[in-house]
Amino acid sequence: MLNKMDDIHQLEQLDKQHFLHPTSSIEQQQTLGPAFIFREGKGIYLSDVKGNVVIDGMSSLWNVNIGHGRLEIGEAAREQMAKLAYSSCFATFSNEPAIRLAAKLAKIAPGQLSAVFYTSGGSEANDTAYKLARHYWSIKGMPEKKKIISRTKSYHGVSVGATSATGLQPFREFSGSLAPDFLHVDQFDTDELRQLIIREGAESIAAFLAEPVQGAGGVHIPPENYFAEVRKICDEFNLLLITDEVITGFGRTGKWFGIEHYGVTPDMMCIAKGITSGYAQLGGVMISKEINETFKQRSGGTFLHGFTYSGHATACAIALKNLEIIEREQLVSNAKVRGDELLAGLKQLKNESEIIENVRALGLMAAIEFKENKTTTPFSPQVVAEAAKRGLICRAVTFNGQDTVVIAPPLIIKKAEVEKVIQILRETINA
């Protein structure tokens, strides 16, 4: 630990001067400095340079599924780096970890999803899915099928295509320049989806895109039969169904993938985050056997899409070890059990509080929605700030008039730790 306040102050000043933070308040950073400078993680806990210890109630960014400080992951990375840290996968070059991970993903993925295109993260995965969908229709003789339909309150990333698909307006307004051919419908209105397809013409639409549970938009869980109806509409109008499992994948919802709760299979599936539990940057798009065969049979010349780090050997080795840990420690089922306990605790908080409108959860994705607060600032930023002081990191969602706190702890969380999370939230809301 840094033992001199001068050293900490220097770090804070360097942060202000040289580090432009993602999705942060520049004004707050420049006025108050970094909220935490973390130096160590262990299990569900993070500690900072000042000696503060907090529960990582968001798995950092919904991604540290196996928890912090897993030495097995470091050893897997070291072993792979000592042999082959990285080599290009362009021009049909390959490496063993990328091949074995692709086979593993095909084994655990739902339905006929059988091949993967690797990316460096979720935004790249989403942009890739849109390009692959358009390429698929083009080589099938329908190049006019380009439009992507997404939903309100959705989040798909911050690259240009992913931002254009995102249904949270502040993200779309950030640069003032969006990609063409993206449309949005109400988050759970299948009638509106059907009418939009008819109005635009199915011959112009490539795919419908959806998160099984909307994460960054406030943990919105679809009503019963929603995805069954979506699958039916996509089949009826000859659209691809793309699910964005960047947050919901790899056990987060109490199943390997969130879409498995609804009994349907997508044609493409975006993955990232929990695939490595944040120990390395990795993402991908899984495609169905039919799409993969179409690419093999009809794509002439060079498949002109790829990233420098597609199939990164070390990242893939880390992912393999991460998936091994998830299976060995039965973290998918633990997410369901602990998620049920978390939801029960949140329901008790709702019964105790006059300011909570609603609580919801699926596995270890949970939300507390507050009642409309016309007289003061929204409750959720105040709750998040106070919870941090009391030892819990959670996240406020205030887009589109929402006032919600979201919680997504690591999948290794224990019953006593769930109870501790609930107690901190209780004390925070009472305060």
Coordinates of C-alpha atoms in Angstrom, one line a residue:
M1 CA 0.0 0.0 0.0
L2 CA 1.2 3.5 -0.7
N3 CA 2.1 4.7 2.8
K4 CA 2.6 8.4 2.1
M5 CA -0.2 10.8 1.5
D6 CA 2.1 12.7 -0.8
D7 CA 2.3 9.7 -3.0
I8 CA -1.5 9.3 -3.1
H9 CA -1.9 13.0 -3.8
Q10 CA 0.6 12.7 -6.7
L11 CA -1.4 9.9 -8.2
E12 CA -4.6 11.9 -7.9
Q13 CA -3.1 14.9 -9.7
L14 CA -1.6 12.7 -12.4
D15 CA -5.1 11.1 -12.9
K16 CA -6.6 14.6 -13.3
Q17 CA -4.0 15.7 -15.8
H18 CA -3.6 12.7 -18.0
F19 CA -6.4 10.1 -17.7
L20 CA -9.6 10.8 -19.6
H21 CA -12.0 8.4 -17.9
P22 CA -14.7 6.4 -19.8
T23 CA -18.3 7.1 -18.9
S24 CA -17.4 9.4 -16.1
S25 CA -18.1 13.0 -15.0
I26 CA -15.1 15.1 -16.1
E27 CA -16.2 17.9 -13.8
Q28 CA -16.3 15.5 -10.8
Q29 CA -13.0 14.0 -11.7
Q30 CA -11.3 17.4 -12.0
T31 CA -13.0 18.7 -8.8
L32 CA -12.8 15.7 -6.5
G33 CA -10.2 13.5 -8.2
P34 CA -10.7 9.7 -8.7
A35 CA -13.4 8.2 -6.4
F36 CA -11.1 5.2 -5.8
I37 CA -7.7 4.3 -6.9
F38 CA -7.9 0.5 -6.6
R39 CA -4.8 -1.5 -5.9
E40 CA -6.0 -5.0 -5.1
G41 CA -8.9 -7.3 -5.6
K42 CA -9.8 -10.5 -3.7
G43 CA -13.0 -12.5 -4.1
I44 CA -15.9 -10.0 -4.2
Y45 CA -13.8 -7.3 -2.5
L46 CA -11.7 -4.4 -3.8
S47 CA -9.2 -2.3 -1.8
D48 CA -7.8 1.1 -2.7
V49 CA -4.5 3.0 -2.0
K50 CA -6.1 4.6 1.1
G51 CA -7.0 1.3 2.7
N52 CA -10.7 1.4 2.0
V53 CA -12.3 -2.1 1.3
V54 CA -15.5 -2.3 -0.6
I55 CA -17.8 -5.1 -2.0
D56 CA -17.6 -5.0 -5.8
G57 CA -21.4 -5.1 -6.1
M58 CA -21.2 -4.5 -9.9
S59 CA -18.5 -7.2 -10.7
S60 CA -16.7 -4.0 -11.8
L61 CA -18.6 -3.8 -15.2
W62 CA -20.9 -6.8 -14.9
N63 CA -17.8 -8.9 -15.9
V64 CA -15.7 -10.2 -13.0
N65 CA -17.9 -13.4 -12.7
I66 CA -15.3 -15.6 -10.9
G67 CA -14.2 -12.8 -8.6
H68 CA -10.9 -11.0 -8.2
G69 CA -7.4 -12.3 -7.5
R70 CA -7.7 -15.8 -9.0
L71 CA -4.2 -17.1 -9.2
E72 CA -5.1 -19.9 -11.6
I73 CA -5.9 -17.3 -14.2
G74 CA -2.6 -15.6 -13.8
E75 CA -0.8 -18.9 -14.1
A76 CA -2.7 -19.8 -17.2
A77 CA -1.8 -16.5 -18.7
R78 CA 1.9 -16.9 -17.7
E79 CA 2.1 -20.4 -19.2
Q80 CA 0.5 -19.2 -22.5
M81 CA 2.7 -16.1 -22.7
A82 CA 5.8 -18.2 -22.2
K83 CA 4.9 -20.3 -25.2
L84 CA 3.0 -17.9 -27.5
A85 CA 1.5 -14.6 -26.2
Y86 CA 0.1 -13.6 -29.5
S87 CA 0.1 -14.4 -33.2
S88 CA -2.1 -13.1 -36.0
C89 CA -5.2 -15.2 -37.0
F90 CA -5.4 -13.4 -40.4
A91 CA -4.8 -15.4 -43.6
T92 CA -6.0 -18.7 -41.9
F93 CA -3.2 -18.6 -39.3
S94 CA -4.4 -20.1 -36.0
N95 CA -3.4 -21.1 -32.5
E96 CA -4.4 -23.9 -30.1
P97 CA -6.2 -21.8 -27.4
A98 CA -8.4 -20.0 -30.0
I99 CA -9.4 -23.4 -31.6
R100 CA -10.1 -25.1 -28.3
L101 CA -12.1 -22.1 -27.0
A102 CA -14.2 -22.0 -30.2
A103 CA -15.0 -25.7 -29.7
K104 CA -15.9 -25.2 -26.0
L105 CA -18.2 -22.3 -26.9
A106 CA -20.0 -24.4 -29.5
K107 CA -20.5 -27.0 -26.8
I108 CA -22.1 -24.7 -24.2
A109 CA -23.9 -22.3 -26.5
P110 CA -27.7 -22.8 -27.0
G111 CA -29.2 -24.4 -30.1
Q112 CA -27.3 -24.6 -33.3
L113 CA -24.8 -21.8 -32.5
S114 CA -21.6 -23.5 -33.6
A115 CA -18.9 -21.1 -34.7
V116 CA -17.4 -17.9 -33.3
F117 CA -15.8 -14.8 -34.8
Y118 CA -13.4 -13.3 -32.1
T119 CA -13.3 -9.6 -31.2
S120 CA -11.6 -7.7 -28.4
G121 CA -14.8 -6.8 -26.5
G122 CA -18.6 -6.2 -26.6
S123 CA -18.8 -3.1 -28.8
E124 CA -16.7 -4.8 -31.4
A125 CA -18.8 -7.9 -31.1
N126 CA -22.0 -5.9 -31.7
D127 CA -20.5 -4.0 -34.7
T128 CA -19.3 -7.4 -36.1
A129 CA -22.8 -8.9 -35.7
Y130 CA -24.4 -6.1 -37.8
K131 CA -21.8 -6.5 -40.5
L132 CA -22.1 -10.3 -40.6
A133 CA -25.9 -10.1 -40.8
R134 CA -25.7 -7.7 -43.8
H135 CA -23.0 -9.8 -45.4
Y136 CA -25.1 -12.9 -45.0
W137 CA -28.1 -11.4 -46.8
S138 CA -25.8 -9.9 -49.5
I139 CA -24.3 -13.3 -50.5
K140 CA -27.8 -14.8 -50.5
G141 CA -28.8 -12.3 -53.1
M142 CA -30.6 -9.8 -50.9
P143 CA -28.1 -6.9 -50.4
E144 CA -31.0 -4.5 -49.7
K145 CA -31.6 -6.2 -46.3
K146 CA -29.4 -3.8 -44.2
K147 CA -31.5 -2.3 -41.4
I148 CA -31.0 -3.3 -37.8
I149 CA -34.0 -3.0 -35.4
S150 CA -33.1 -2.5 -31.7
R151 CA -35.1 -1.4 -28.7
T152 CA -35.6 1.5 -26.3
K153 CA -33.6 1.3 -23.1
S154 CA -31.1 -1.0 -24.8
Y155 CA -27.3 -0.7 -24.5
H156 CA -25.0 -2.3 -27.1
G157 CA -21.7 -0.4 -26.8
V158 CA -20.0 2.8 -27.8
S159 CA -18.4 2.1 -31.2
V160 CA -20.3 3.9 -34.0
G161 CA -22.5 1.0 -35.0
A162 CA -23.1 -0.1 -31.4
T163 CA -24.0 3.4 -30.3
S164 CA -26.4 3.7 -33.2
A165 CA -28.1 0.5 -32.1
T166 CA -28.2 1.6 -28.4
G167 CA -31.6 2.8 -27.3
L168 CA -30.4 5.1 -24.5
Q169 CA -30.7 8.6 -26.0
P170 CA -27.8 10.3 -24.1
F171 CA -25.3 7.9 -25.6
R172 CA -26.7 8.6 -29.1
E173 CA -26.5 12.3 -28.6
F174 CA -22.9 12.2 -27.4
S175 CA -21.2 12.7 -30.8
G176 CA -24.2 13.8 -32.8
S177 CA -23.3 11.5 -35.6
L178 CA -24.9 8.1 -36.0
A179 CA -24.7 5.3 -38.6
P180 CA -27.6 4.9 -41.0
D181 CA -30.1 2.0 -41.1
F182 CA -30.8 1.6 -37.4
L183 CA -34.4 1.6 -36.1
H184 CA -35.8 1.4 -32.6
V185 CA -39.0 0.0 -31.1
D186 CA -40.5 -0.1 -27.6
Q187 CA -38.6 -2.4 -25.5
F188 CA -41.3 -5.0 -25.0
D189 CA -43.9 -4.2 -27.6
T190 CA -44.1 -7.0 -30.2
D191 CA -47.0 -5.4 -32.0
E192 CA -44.9 -2.3 -32.6
L193 CA -42.1 -4.5 -33.9
R194 CA -44.5 -6.1 -36.3
Q195 CA -45.9 -2.8 -37.5
L196 CA -42.4 -1.3 -38.0
I197 CA -41.3 -4.3 -40.1
I198 CA -44.5 -3.9 -42.3
R199 CA -44.0 -0.2 -42.6
E200 CA -40.3 -0.4 -43.5
G201 CA -40.6 -3.5 -45.6
A202 CA -39.1 -6.8 -44.4
E203 CA -37.0 -6.9 -47.6
S204 CA -35.0 -4.0 -46.2
I205 CA -34.4 -5.4 -42.7
A206 CA -31.5 -7.6 -41.8
A207 CA -32.0 -8.4 -38.1
F208 CA -33.7 -7.7 -34.8
L209 CA -31.3 -7.1 -31.9
A210 CA -32.1 -7.6 -28.2
E211 CA -30.5 -8.2 -24.8
P212 CA -32.1 -11.1 -23.0
V213 CA -32.2 -8.8 -19.9
Q214 CA -31.5 -5.1 -20.5
G215 CA -28.5 -4.4 -18.4
A216 CA -27.1 -0.8 -18.4
G217 CA -30.6 0.4 -19.2
G218 CA -31.8 -0.6 -15.7
V219 CA -32.1 -4.5 -15.5
H220 CA -35.3 -4.8 -17.4
I221 CA -36.6 -8.4 -17.6
P222 CA -38.9 -9.2 -20.5
P223 CA -42.5 -10.4 -19.9
E224 CA -43.4 -14.0 -20.3
N225 CA -43.5 -15.2 -24.0
Y226 CA -41.9 -12.0 -25.3
F227 CA -38.9 -13.7 -26.9
A228 CA -41.1 -16.5 -28.2
E229 CA -43.2 -14.0 -30.0
V230 CA -40.0 -12.2 -31.3
R231 CA -38.6 -15.4 -32.6
K232 CA -41.9 -16.1 -34.4
I233 CA -41.9 -12.6 -36.0
C234 CA -38.3 -12.9 -37.1
D235 CA -39.1 -16.3 -38.8
E236 CA -42.3 -14.9 -40.3
F237 CA -40.6 -11.9 -41.9
N238 CA -37.2 -13.6 -42.7
L239 CA -35.1 -11.6 -40.2
L240 CA -32.1 -12.8 -38.2
L241 CA -32.4 -12.7 -34.4
I242 CA -29.3 -11.4 -32.7
T243 CA -29.0 -11.5 -28.9
D244 CA -26.6 -9.4 -27.1
E245 CA -25.3 -11.6 -24.3
V246 CA -22.3 -9.4 -23.4
I247 CA -23.7 -8.8 -19.9
T248 CA -26.0 -11.8 -19.5
G249 CA -23.6 -14.5 -20.8
F250 CA -21.5 -17.0 -18.8
G251 CA -23.8 -17.6 -15.8
R252 CA -24.8 -14.1 -14.9
T253 CA -28.6 -14.9 -15.0
G254 CA -28.4 -18.4 -13.5
K255 CA -28.1 -20.1 -16.8
W256 CA -25.1 -20.2 -19.2
F257 CA -26.8 -17.6 -21.4
G258 CA -29.7 -15.4 -20.7
I259 CA -31.7 -16.4 -23.7
E260 CA -32.0 -19.9 -22.4
H261 CA -34.6 -18.7 -19.9
Y262 CA -37.0 -18.1 -22.8
G263 CA -36.8 -21.3 -24.8
V264 CA -35.6 -19.8 -28.1
T265 CA -32.3 -19.8 -30.0
P266 CA -30.9 -16.8 -31.8
D267 CA -29.2 -16.8 -35.1
M268 CA -26.3 -14.8 -33.8
M269 CA -25.1 -14.1 -30.2
C270 CA -22.7 -11.4 -29.1
I271 CA -20.4 -12.3 -26.2
A272 CA -17.7 -10.7 -24.1
K273 CA -17.2 -9.6 -20.4
G274 CA -17.8 -12.9 -18.4
I275 CA -16.0 -15.0 -21.0
T276 CA -12.7 -14.0 -19.3
S277 CA -14.2 -12.5 -16.1
G278 CA -12.3 -9.3 -17.0
Y279 CA -8.8 -10.9 -16.7
A280 CA -8.2 -10.2 -20.4
Q281 CA -10.0 -8.4 -23.2
L282 CA -12.0 -10.8 -25.4
G283 CA -15.3 -10.9 -27.1
G284 CA -17.0 -12.6 -30.1
V285 CA -20.0 -13.3 -32.2
M286 CA -21.4 -16.8 -32.2
I287 CA -23.3 -17.8 -35.4
S288 CA -25.6 -20.6 -36.3
K289 CA -24.6 -23.7 -38.2
E290 CA -26.7 -22.5 -41.2
I291 CA -25.0 -19.0 -41.3
N292 CA -21.6 -20.6 -40.9
E293 CA -22.3 -23.0 -43.8
T294 CA -23.6 -20.1 -45.9
F295 CA -20.4 -18.2 -45.3
K296 CA -18.3 -21.2 -46.3
Q297 CA -20.2 -21.9 -49.5
R298 CA -20.9 -18.4 -50.8
S299 CA -18.3 -16.0 -49.5
G300 CA -15.9 -15.6 -52.4
G301 CA -12.4 -14.1 -52.1
T302 CA -11.2 -12.8 -48.7
F303 CA -13.5 -12.5 -45.8
L304 CA -12.8 -8.8 -45.3
H305 CA -13.5 -8.3 -41.6
G306 CA -11.1 -8.8 -38.7
F307 CA -9.3 -7.2 -35.7
T308 CA -5.6 -7.3 -34.8
Y309 CA -6.5 -9.2 -31.6
S310 CA -9.1 -11.6 -33.1
G311 CA -8.3 -15.0 -31.5
H312 CA -5.6 -13.6 -29.2
A313 CA -3.8 -16.7 -27.8
T314 CA -3.4 -15.5 -24.2
A315 CA -6.9 -14.1 -24.0
C316 CA -8.3 -17.4 -25.2
A317 CA -6.2 -19.4 -22.8
I318 CA -7.5 -17.2 -20.0
A319 CA -11.1 -17.7 -21.2
L320 CA -10.6 -21.5 -21.2
K321 CA -9.4 -21.4 -17.6
N322 CA -12.2 -19.1 -16.6
L323 CA -14.9 -21.4 -18.1
E324 CA -13.2 -24.3 -16.3
I325 CA -13.5 -22.5 -13.0
I326 CA -17.2 -21.6 -13.6
E327 CA -18.0 -25.2 -14.3
R328 CA -15.9 -26.7 -11.5
E329 CA -17.3 -24.4 -8.9
Q330 CA -20.8 -24.6 -10.2
L331 CA -21.1 -20.8 -10.4
V332 CA -24.0 -20.9 -12.9
S333 CA -26.2 -22.6 -10.3
N334 CA -24.7 -20.5 -7.5
A335 CA -25.8 -17.4 -9.4
K336 CA -29.4 -18.7 -9.4
V337 CA -29.5 -19.6 -5.7
R338 CA -27.7 -16.4 -4.6
G339 CA -29.9 -14.4 -7.0
D340 CA -33.0 -15.8 -5.4
E341 CA -31.7 -14.8 -2.0
L342 CA -30.8 -11.3 -3.3
L343 CA -34.2 -10.8 -4.7
A344 CA -35.9 -11.9 -1.5
G345 CA -33.8 -9.4 0.4
L346 CA -34.6 -6.6 -2.0
K347 CA -38.3 -7.4 -1.6
Q348 CA -38.0 -7.1 2.1
L349 CA -36.3 -3.7 1.6
K350 CA -39.2 -2.6 -0.5
N351 CA -41.7 -3.6 2.2
E352 CA -39.7 -1.5 4.7
S353 CA -39.3 1.6 2.6
E354 CA -41.6 4.3 1.4
I355 CA -39.4 5.4 -1.5
I356 CA -38.9 2.1 -3.4
E357 CA -41.3 1.5 -6.3
N358 CA -40.2 -1.8 -7.5
V359 CA -37.4 -4.4 -7.2
R360 CA -36.5 -7.1 -9.8
A361 CA -33.7 -9.7 -10.5
L362 CA -32.8 -12.6 -12.7
G363 CA -29.9 -14.5 -11.3
L364 CA -27.3 -12.0 -10.1
M365 CA -28.7 -9.0 -12.1
A366 CA -30.8 -6.9 -9.8
A367 CA -32.4 -3.5 -9.6
I368 CA -34.1 -1.2 -7.1
E369 CA -36.4 1.3 -8.8
F370 CA -37.3 4.3 -6.7
K371 CA -40.6 6.2 -6.8
E372 CA -40.8 9.5 -8.7
N373 CA -39.0 12.2 -6.7
K374 CA -40.2 15.7 -7.8
T375 CA -38.8 17.8 -5.0
T376 CA -35.1 16.8 -5.0
T377 CA -32.5 15.1 -7.1
P378 CA -33.1 11.5 -8.0
F379 CA -32.6 9.0 -5.2
S380 CA -30.3 6.6 -7.0
P381 CA -27.1 8.8 -7.2
Q382 CA -27.4 9.6 -3.5
V383 CA -27.9 5.9 -2.7
V384 CA -24.8 4.9 -4.8
A385 CA -22.6 7.6 -3.1
E386 CA -23.7 6.7 0.4
A387 CA -23.4 2.9 -0.2
A388 CA -19.8 3.4 -1.4
K389 CA -19.0 5.1 1.9
R390 CA -20.5 2.1 3.7
G391 CA -18.5 -0.4 1.7
L392 CA -20.6 -1.3 -1.4
I393 CA -20.2 -0.4 -5.0
C394 CA -23.4 -0.3 -7.0
R395 CA -24.6 1.8 -10.0
A396 CA -27.2 4.5 -10.6
V397 CA -29.4 4.5 -13.8
T398 CA -31.1 7.8 -14.4
F399 CA -31.6 7.7 -18.2
N400 CA -35.1 8.6 -19.6
G401 CA -36.5 9.6 -16.2
Q402 CA -35.5 6.3 -14.5
D403 CA -34.3 6.4 -10.9
T404 CA -32.8 2.9 -10.4
V405 CA -29.9 1.3 -8.6
V406 CA -28.5 -1.8 -10.2
I407 CA -26.5 -4.6 -8.5
A408 CA -24.5 -7.5 -10.1
P409 CA -22.0 -9.0 -7.7
P410 CA -19.5 -11.7 -8.7
L411 CA -21.0 -15.2 -9.2
I412 CA -18.8 -16.5 -6.3
I413 CA -20.8 -14.5 -3.7
K414 CA -21.9 -16.5 -0.6
K415 CA -25.1 -16.3 1.3
A416 CA -23.6 -14.3 4.2
E417 CA -22.2 -11.8 1.7
V418 CA -25.6 -11.4 0.0
E419 CA -27.0 -10.6 3.5
K420 CA -24.2 -8.1 3.9
V421 CA -25.1 -6.4 0.6
I422 CA -28.7 -6.2 1.7
Q423 CA -27.8 -4.8 5.1
I424 CA -25.6 -2.1 3.6
L425 CA -28.4 -1.1 1.2
R426 CA -30.9 -1.0 4.1
E427 CA -28.6 1.3 6.1
T428 CA -28.0 3.4 3.1
I429 CA -31.6 3.9 2.1
N430 CA -32.5 4.6 5.8
A431 CA -29.8 7.2 5.9

